[in-house]
Each structure stands twice: as structure tokens, then as C-alpha cells.
Tab-separated table of C-alpha atoms in Angstrom:
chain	number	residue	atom	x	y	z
A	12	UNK	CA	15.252	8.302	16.503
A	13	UNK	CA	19.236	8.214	15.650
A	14	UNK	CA	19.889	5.287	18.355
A	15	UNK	CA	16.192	3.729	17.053
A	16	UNK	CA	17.541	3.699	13.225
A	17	UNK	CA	20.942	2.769	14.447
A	18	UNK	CA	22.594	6.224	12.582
A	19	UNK	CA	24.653	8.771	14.207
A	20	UNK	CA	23.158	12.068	13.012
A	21	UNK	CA	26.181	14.210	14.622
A	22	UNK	CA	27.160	15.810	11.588
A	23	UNK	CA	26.083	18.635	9.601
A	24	UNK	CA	25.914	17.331	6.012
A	25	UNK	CA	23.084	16.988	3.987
A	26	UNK	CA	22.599	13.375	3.211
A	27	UNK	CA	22.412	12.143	-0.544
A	28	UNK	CA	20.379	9.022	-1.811
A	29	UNK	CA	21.843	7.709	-4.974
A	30	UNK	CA	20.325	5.229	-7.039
A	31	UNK	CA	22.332	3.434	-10.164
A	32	UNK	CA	18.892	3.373	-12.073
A	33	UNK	CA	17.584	6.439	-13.396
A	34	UNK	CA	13.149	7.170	-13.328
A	35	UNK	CA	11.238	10.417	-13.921
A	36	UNK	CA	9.905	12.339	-10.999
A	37	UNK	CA	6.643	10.770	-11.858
A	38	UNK	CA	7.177	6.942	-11.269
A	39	UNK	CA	9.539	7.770	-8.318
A	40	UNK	CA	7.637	9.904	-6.047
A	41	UNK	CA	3.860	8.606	-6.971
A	42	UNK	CA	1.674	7.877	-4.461
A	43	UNK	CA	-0.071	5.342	-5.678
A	44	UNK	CA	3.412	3.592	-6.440
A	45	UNK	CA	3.406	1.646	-3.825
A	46	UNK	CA	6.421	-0.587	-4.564
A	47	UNK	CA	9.558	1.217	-4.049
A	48	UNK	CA	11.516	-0.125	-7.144
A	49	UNK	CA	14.032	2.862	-7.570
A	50	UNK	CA	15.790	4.314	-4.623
A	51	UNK	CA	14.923	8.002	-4.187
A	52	UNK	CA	18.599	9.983	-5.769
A	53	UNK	CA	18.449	13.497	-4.127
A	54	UNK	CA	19.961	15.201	-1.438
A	55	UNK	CA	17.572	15.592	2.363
A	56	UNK	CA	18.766	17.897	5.376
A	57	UNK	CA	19.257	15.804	8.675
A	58	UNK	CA	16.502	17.293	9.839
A	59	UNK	CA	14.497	15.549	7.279
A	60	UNK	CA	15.841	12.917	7.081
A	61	UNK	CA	14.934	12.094	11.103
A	62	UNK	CA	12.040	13.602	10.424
A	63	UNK	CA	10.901	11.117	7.991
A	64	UNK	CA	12.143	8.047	9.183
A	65	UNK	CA	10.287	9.063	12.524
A	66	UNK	CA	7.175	9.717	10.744
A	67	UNK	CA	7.186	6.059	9.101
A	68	UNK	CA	8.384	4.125	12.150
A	69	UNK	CA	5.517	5.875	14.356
A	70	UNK	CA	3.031	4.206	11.553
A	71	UNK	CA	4.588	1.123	11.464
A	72	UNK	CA	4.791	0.832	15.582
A	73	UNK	CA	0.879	1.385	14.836
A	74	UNK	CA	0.232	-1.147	13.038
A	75	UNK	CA	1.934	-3.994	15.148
A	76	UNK	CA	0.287	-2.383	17.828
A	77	UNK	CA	-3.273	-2.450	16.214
A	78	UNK	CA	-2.514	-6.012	15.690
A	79	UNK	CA	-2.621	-7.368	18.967
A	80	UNK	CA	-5.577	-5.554	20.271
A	81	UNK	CA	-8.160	-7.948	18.549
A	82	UNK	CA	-10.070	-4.487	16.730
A	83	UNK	CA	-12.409	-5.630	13.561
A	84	UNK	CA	-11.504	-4.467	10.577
A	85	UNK	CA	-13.681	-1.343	10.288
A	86	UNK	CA	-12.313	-0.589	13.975
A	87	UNK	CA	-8.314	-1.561	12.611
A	88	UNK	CA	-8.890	0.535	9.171
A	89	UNK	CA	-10.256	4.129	10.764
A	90	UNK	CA	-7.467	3.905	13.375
A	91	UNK	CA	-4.561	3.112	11.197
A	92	UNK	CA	-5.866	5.571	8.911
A	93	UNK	CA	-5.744	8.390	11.463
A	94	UNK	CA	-2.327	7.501	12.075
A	95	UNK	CA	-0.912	7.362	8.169
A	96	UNK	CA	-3.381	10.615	7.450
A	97	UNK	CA	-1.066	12.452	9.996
A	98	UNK	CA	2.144	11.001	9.401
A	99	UNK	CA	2.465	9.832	6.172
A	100	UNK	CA	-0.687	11.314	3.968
A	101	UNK	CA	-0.617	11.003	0.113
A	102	UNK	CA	-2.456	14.521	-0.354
A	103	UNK	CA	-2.033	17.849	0.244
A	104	UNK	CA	-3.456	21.459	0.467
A	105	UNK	CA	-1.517	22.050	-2.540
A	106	UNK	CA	0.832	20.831	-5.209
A	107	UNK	CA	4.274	21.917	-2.986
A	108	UNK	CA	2.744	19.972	-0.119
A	109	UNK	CA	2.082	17.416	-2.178
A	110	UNK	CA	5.346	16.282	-3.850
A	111	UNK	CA	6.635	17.010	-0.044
A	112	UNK	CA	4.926	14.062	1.146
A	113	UNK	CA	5.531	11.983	-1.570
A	114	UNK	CA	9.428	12.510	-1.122
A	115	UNK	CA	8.358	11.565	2.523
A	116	UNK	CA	7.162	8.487	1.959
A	117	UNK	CA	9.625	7.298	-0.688
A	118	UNK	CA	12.777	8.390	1.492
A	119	UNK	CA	11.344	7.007	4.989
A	120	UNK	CA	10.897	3.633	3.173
A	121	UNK	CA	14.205	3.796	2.125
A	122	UNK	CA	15.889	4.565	4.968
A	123	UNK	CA	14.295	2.030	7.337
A	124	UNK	CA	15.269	-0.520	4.756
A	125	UNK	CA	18.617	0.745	5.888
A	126	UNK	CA	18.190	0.905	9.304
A	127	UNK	CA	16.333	-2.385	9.291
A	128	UNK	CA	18.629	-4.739	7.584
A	129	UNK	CA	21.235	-5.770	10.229
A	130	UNK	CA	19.733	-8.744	11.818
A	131	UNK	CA	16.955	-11.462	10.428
A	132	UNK	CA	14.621	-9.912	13.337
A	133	UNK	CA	14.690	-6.817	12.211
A	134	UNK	CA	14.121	-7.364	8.485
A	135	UNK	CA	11.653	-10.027	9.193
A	136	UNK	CA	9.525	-7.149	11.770
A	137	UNK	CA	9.878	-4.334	8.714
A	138	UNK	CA	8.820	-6.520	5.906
A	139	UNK	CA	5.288	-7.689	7.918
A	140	UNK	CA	4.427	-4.150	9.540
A	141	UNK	CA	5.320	-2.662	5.365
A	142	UNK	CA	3.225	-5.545	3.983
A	143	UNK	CA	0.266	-4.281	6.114
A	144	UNK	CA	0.812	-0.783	5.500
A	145	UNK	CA	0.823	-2.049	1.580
A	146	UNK	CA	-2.526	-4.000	1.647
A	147	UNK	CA	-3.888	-1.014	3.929
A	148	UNK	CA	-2.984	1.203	0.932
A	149	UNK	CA	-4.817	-0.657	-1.820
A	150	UNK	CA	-7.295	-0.809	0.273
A	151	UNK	CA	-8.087	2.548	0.535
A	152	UNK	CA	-7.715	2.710	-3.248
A	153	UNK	CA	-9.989	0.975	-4.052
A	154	UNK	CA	-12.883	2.298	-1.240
A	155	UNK	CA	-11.967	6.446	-3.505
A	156	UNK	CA	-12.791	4.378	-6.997
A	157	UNK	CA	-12.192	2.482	-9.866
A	158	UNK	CA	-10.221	5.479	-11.322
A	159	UNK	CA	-7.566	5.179	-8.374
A	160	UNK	CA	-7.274	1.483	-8.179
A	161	UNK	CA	-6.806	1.449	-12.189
A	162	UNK	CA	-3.799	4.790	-11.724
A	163	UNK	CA	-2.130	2.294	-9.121
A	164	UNK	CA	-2.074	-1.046	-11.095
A	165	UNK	CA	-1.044	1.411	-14.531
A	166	UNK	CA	1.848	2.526	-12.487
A	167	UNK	CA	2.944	-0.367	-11.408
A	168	UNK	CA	2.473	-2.365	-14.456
A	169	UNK	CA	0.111	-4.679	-13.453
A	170	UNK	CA	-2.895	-5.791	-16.132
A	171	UNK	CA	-5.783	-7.481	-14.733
A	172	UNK	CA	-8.917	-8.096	-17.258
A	173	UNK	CA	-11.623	-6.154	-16.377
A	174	UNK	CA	-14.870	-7.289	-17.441
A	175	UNK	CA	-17.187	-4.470	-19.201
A	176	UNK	CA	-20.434	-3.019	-17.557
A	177	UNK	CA	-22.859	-5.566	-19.318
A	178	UNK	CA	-20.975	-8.378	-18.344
A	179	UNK	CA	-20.867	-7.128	-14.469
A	180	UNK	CA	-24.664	-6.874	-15.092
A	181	UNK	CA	-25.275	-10.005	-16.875
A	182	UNK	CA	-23.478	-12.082	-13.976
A	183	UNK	CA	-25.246	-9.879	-10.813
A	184	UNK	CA	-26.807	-13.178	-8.934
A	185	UNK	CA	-23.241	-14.728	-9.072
A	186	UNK	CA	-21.408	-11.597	-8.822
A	187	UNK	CA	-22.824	-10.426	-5.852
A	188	UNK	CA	-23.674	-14.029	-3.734
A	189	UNK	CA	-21.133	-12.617	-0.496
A	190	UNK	CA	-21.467	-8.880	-1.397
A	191	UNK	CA	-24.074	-6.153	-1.016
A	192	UNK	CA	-26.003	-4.484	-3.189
A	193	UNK	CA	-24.576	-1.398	-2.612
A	194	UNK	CA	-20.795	-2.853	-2.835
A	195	UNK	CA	-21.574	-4.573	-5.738
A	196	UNK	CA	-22.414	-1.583	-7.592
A	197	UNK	CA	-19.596	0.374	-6.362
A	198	UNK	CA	-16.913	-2.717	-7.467
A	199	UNK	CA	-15.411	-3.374	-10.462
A	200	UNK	CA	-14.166	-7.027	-11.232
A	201	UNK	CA	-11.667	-8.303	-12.564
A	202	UNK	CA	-10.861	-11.884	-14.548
A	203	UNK	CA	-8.188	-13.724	-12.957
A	204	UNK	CA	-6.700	-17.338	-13.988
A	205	UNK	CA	-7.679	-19.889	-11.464
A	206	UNK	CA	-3.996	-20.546	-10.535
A	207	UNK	CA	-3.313	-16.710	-9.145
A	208	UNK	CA	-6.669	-16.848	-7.045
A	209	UNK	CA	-6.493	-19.750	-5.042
A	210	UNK	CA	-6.731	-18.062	-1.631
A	211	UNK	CA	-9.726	-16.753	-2.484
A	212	UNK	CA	-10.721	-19.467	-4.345
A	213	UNK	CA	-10.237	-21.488	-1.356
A	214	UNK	CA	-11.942	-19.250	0.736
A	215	UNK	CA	-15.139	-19.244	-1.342
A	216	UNK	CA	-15.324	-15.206	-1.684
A	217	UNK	CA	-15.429	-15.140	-5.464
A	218	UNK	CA	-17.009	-16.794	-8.148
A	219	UNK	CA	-15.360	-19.110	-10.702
A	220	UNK	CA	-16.409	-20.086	-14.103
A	221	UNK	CA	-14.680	-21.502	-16.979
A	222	UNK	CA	-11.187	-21.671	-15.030
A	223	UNK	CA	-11.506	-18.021	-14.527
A	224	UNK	CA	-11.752	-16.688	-10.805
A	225	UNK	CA	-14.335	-13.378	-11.167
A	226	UNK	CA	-12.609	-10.803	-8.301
A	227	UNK	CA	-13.706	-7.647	-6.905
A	228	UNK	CA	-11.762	-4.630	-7.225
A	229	UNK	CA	-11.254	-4.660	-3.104
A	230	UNK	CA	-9.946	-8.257	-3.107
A	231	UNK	CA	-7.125	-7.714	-5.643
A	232	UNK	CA	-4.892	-6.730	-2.627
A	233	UNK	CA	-4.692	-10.506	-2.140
A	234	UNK	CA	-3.460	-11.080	-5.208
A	235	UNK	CA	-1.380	-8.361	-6.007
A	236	UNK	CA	0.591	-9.082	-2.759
A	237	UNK	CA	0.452	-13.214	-3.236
């Protein structure tokens, strides 16, 4: 990993992020903060720090390798998810374990950015495998519940308009025209100007009335990362 990342780990200092902005604990180590605005600002053992940066790099190898192999989605979704379940999981057996993985994940981000930034190649390769890992993320959000989904966008300051029950109910037969039953109970949607839904738009997977683009909780991912 030290020749991979381009670091040489010889010595036998702890290693200290600092960041010149200042966040609680909360917004910095969240797991369903998904953006890495703030730079993490406290001190990891070598150890760790390989550690961690190995543990992201084997998910992101992953994912360009799912890539190529031509897998559906269900197929590309349960393997990926093996992979970030073992190296990089958002949960654990208890609240220790927990905030452990969540300075995981915020630090191997970080220090990939690092390691990734010396040539175009390099940044371009980190920024598509991260995307991927992103949309993978909100994916899964979304699939656990509303509640989840609604924690992420909170935390990250985005505000969709969420239509109520009775209007989700009024507008079923449109709602619903590419979805099943089943998914269409289990969605929430969202009201989205015409202008930030165009993809979809253009792809005919949601309905549109009054300038307003109707989206399911599961499709905000293509939004959210427009």
C-alpha cells in the first residue's frame, strides 16, 4: 500500500489531519454524509492510516472491476455491497465500532485524495470509481427507507419537496406508470423543477406536470449527483 499511495510510511509518528475549518463530531464523521466537505483534524497511527487507505482502495479496485464484467444491476449492487459491507461498513456491533468506521471512511477518502492528485489520470480514475461508490450509497439509502434518505439529504443540506401521502395517492396511475406496485408503495417522491430533472426527464422515468418533474425517492441519486 505505501508504494500504491505513493507515501513512505518508514517512520514512527502518528500522522495528524488538520483542517482550517472547524465541524462537530456529528457532521464530520456521519455516515450518511456522504460529501466530505471538512477534512477529518485528528491524529491516526500508521498502522491506521495504511489500514484505511487499503480498505478504500480495495473497494474502489471493485468497482472498476465490476464495471467491465457486463453484471446487471441487481448482480453489480449485491457484489459491491459485499465488498463495502467488509471494508468500509457504516454500522457496527456497537457505538465504539461504530464511530471507528466512520473515522474510516472519512480519513481513507481523504487520504486517497492525497495520494491521488499527482497526475490528471489519477484524479480523473478516483473521482469516477468515488462517484460510483457515492450513487451506490444513496442507493442503498433509499432501499432501508424514507427515514434514511431524509437523515442524508438533512445532513447535507439538500431540500427537495416532498409531496404528502394524499397527493402520492391521488396521482397513483401516473405515479406508478414504470414502477411496481410494491415499489410504488415503498417510494416517496419528491417535486423537482423541470430544469434539475432533465436526464430523467429525457429518459421518460418520471412524470411531469405543471413544469414540475414528480421523482422517486431511488432516482434522486441522479440528481443529487447532476
Amino acid at each position: 500500500i505505501a508504494q500504491e499511495i505513493g507515501l513512505r510510511l518508514a517512520c514512527q509518528t502518528p500522522v495528524m489531519f488538520t483542517s482550517s475549518k472547524q465541524s462537530s463530531s456529528k457532521a464530520s464523521t456521519s455516515t450518511t454524509n456522504f460529501f466530505y466537505t471538512t477534512p477529518p483534524s485528528y491524529e491516526l497511527s500508521l498502522e491506521d492510516f495504511e489500514s484505511f487507505a487499503l480498505s478504500r482502495l480495495i473497494v474502489l479496485r471493485k468497482i472498476e472491476e465490476l464495471k467491465v464484467k457486463g453484471l446487471d444491476r441487481n448482480q453489480y449492487n449485491d457484489a459491491l455491497k459485499r465488498v463495502v459491507n467488509l471494508q468500509l461498513p457504516s454500522s457496527g456491533a456497537s457505538q465504539p465500532a461504530k464511530k471507528h468506521n466512520e473515522k474510516r471512511d472519512l480519513a481513507s477518502h481523504f487520504i486517497l485524495r492525497l495520494a491521488y492528485c499527482r497526475t490528471e489520470e489519477l484524479r480523473r480514475w478516483l473521482l469516477t470509481q468515488e462517484l460510483a461508490l457515492f450513487k451506490f450509497r444513496l442507493e442503498d439509502l433509499e432501499k432501508r427507507g424514507g427515514k434514511d434518505m431524509s437523515a442524508f439529504m438533512k445532513n447535507a443540506g439538500i431540500s427537495f419537496d416532498k409531496i404528502t401521502q394524499d397527493e402520492k395517492q391521488s396521482m397513483q396511475s401516473q405515479l406508478r406508470f414504470n414502477m411496481s406496485y410494491r415499489d410504488f408503495e415503498a417510494s416517496s417522491f419528491y417535486r423537482i423543477p423541470f430544469a434539475e430533472a432533465v436526464d430523467l426527464i429525457g429518459r421518460r422515468l418520471v412524470h411531469v406536470r405543471a413544469g414540475m418533474a414528480y421523482v422517486p425517492g431511488g432516482k434522486l441519486v441522479s440528481i443529487i449527483c447532476a
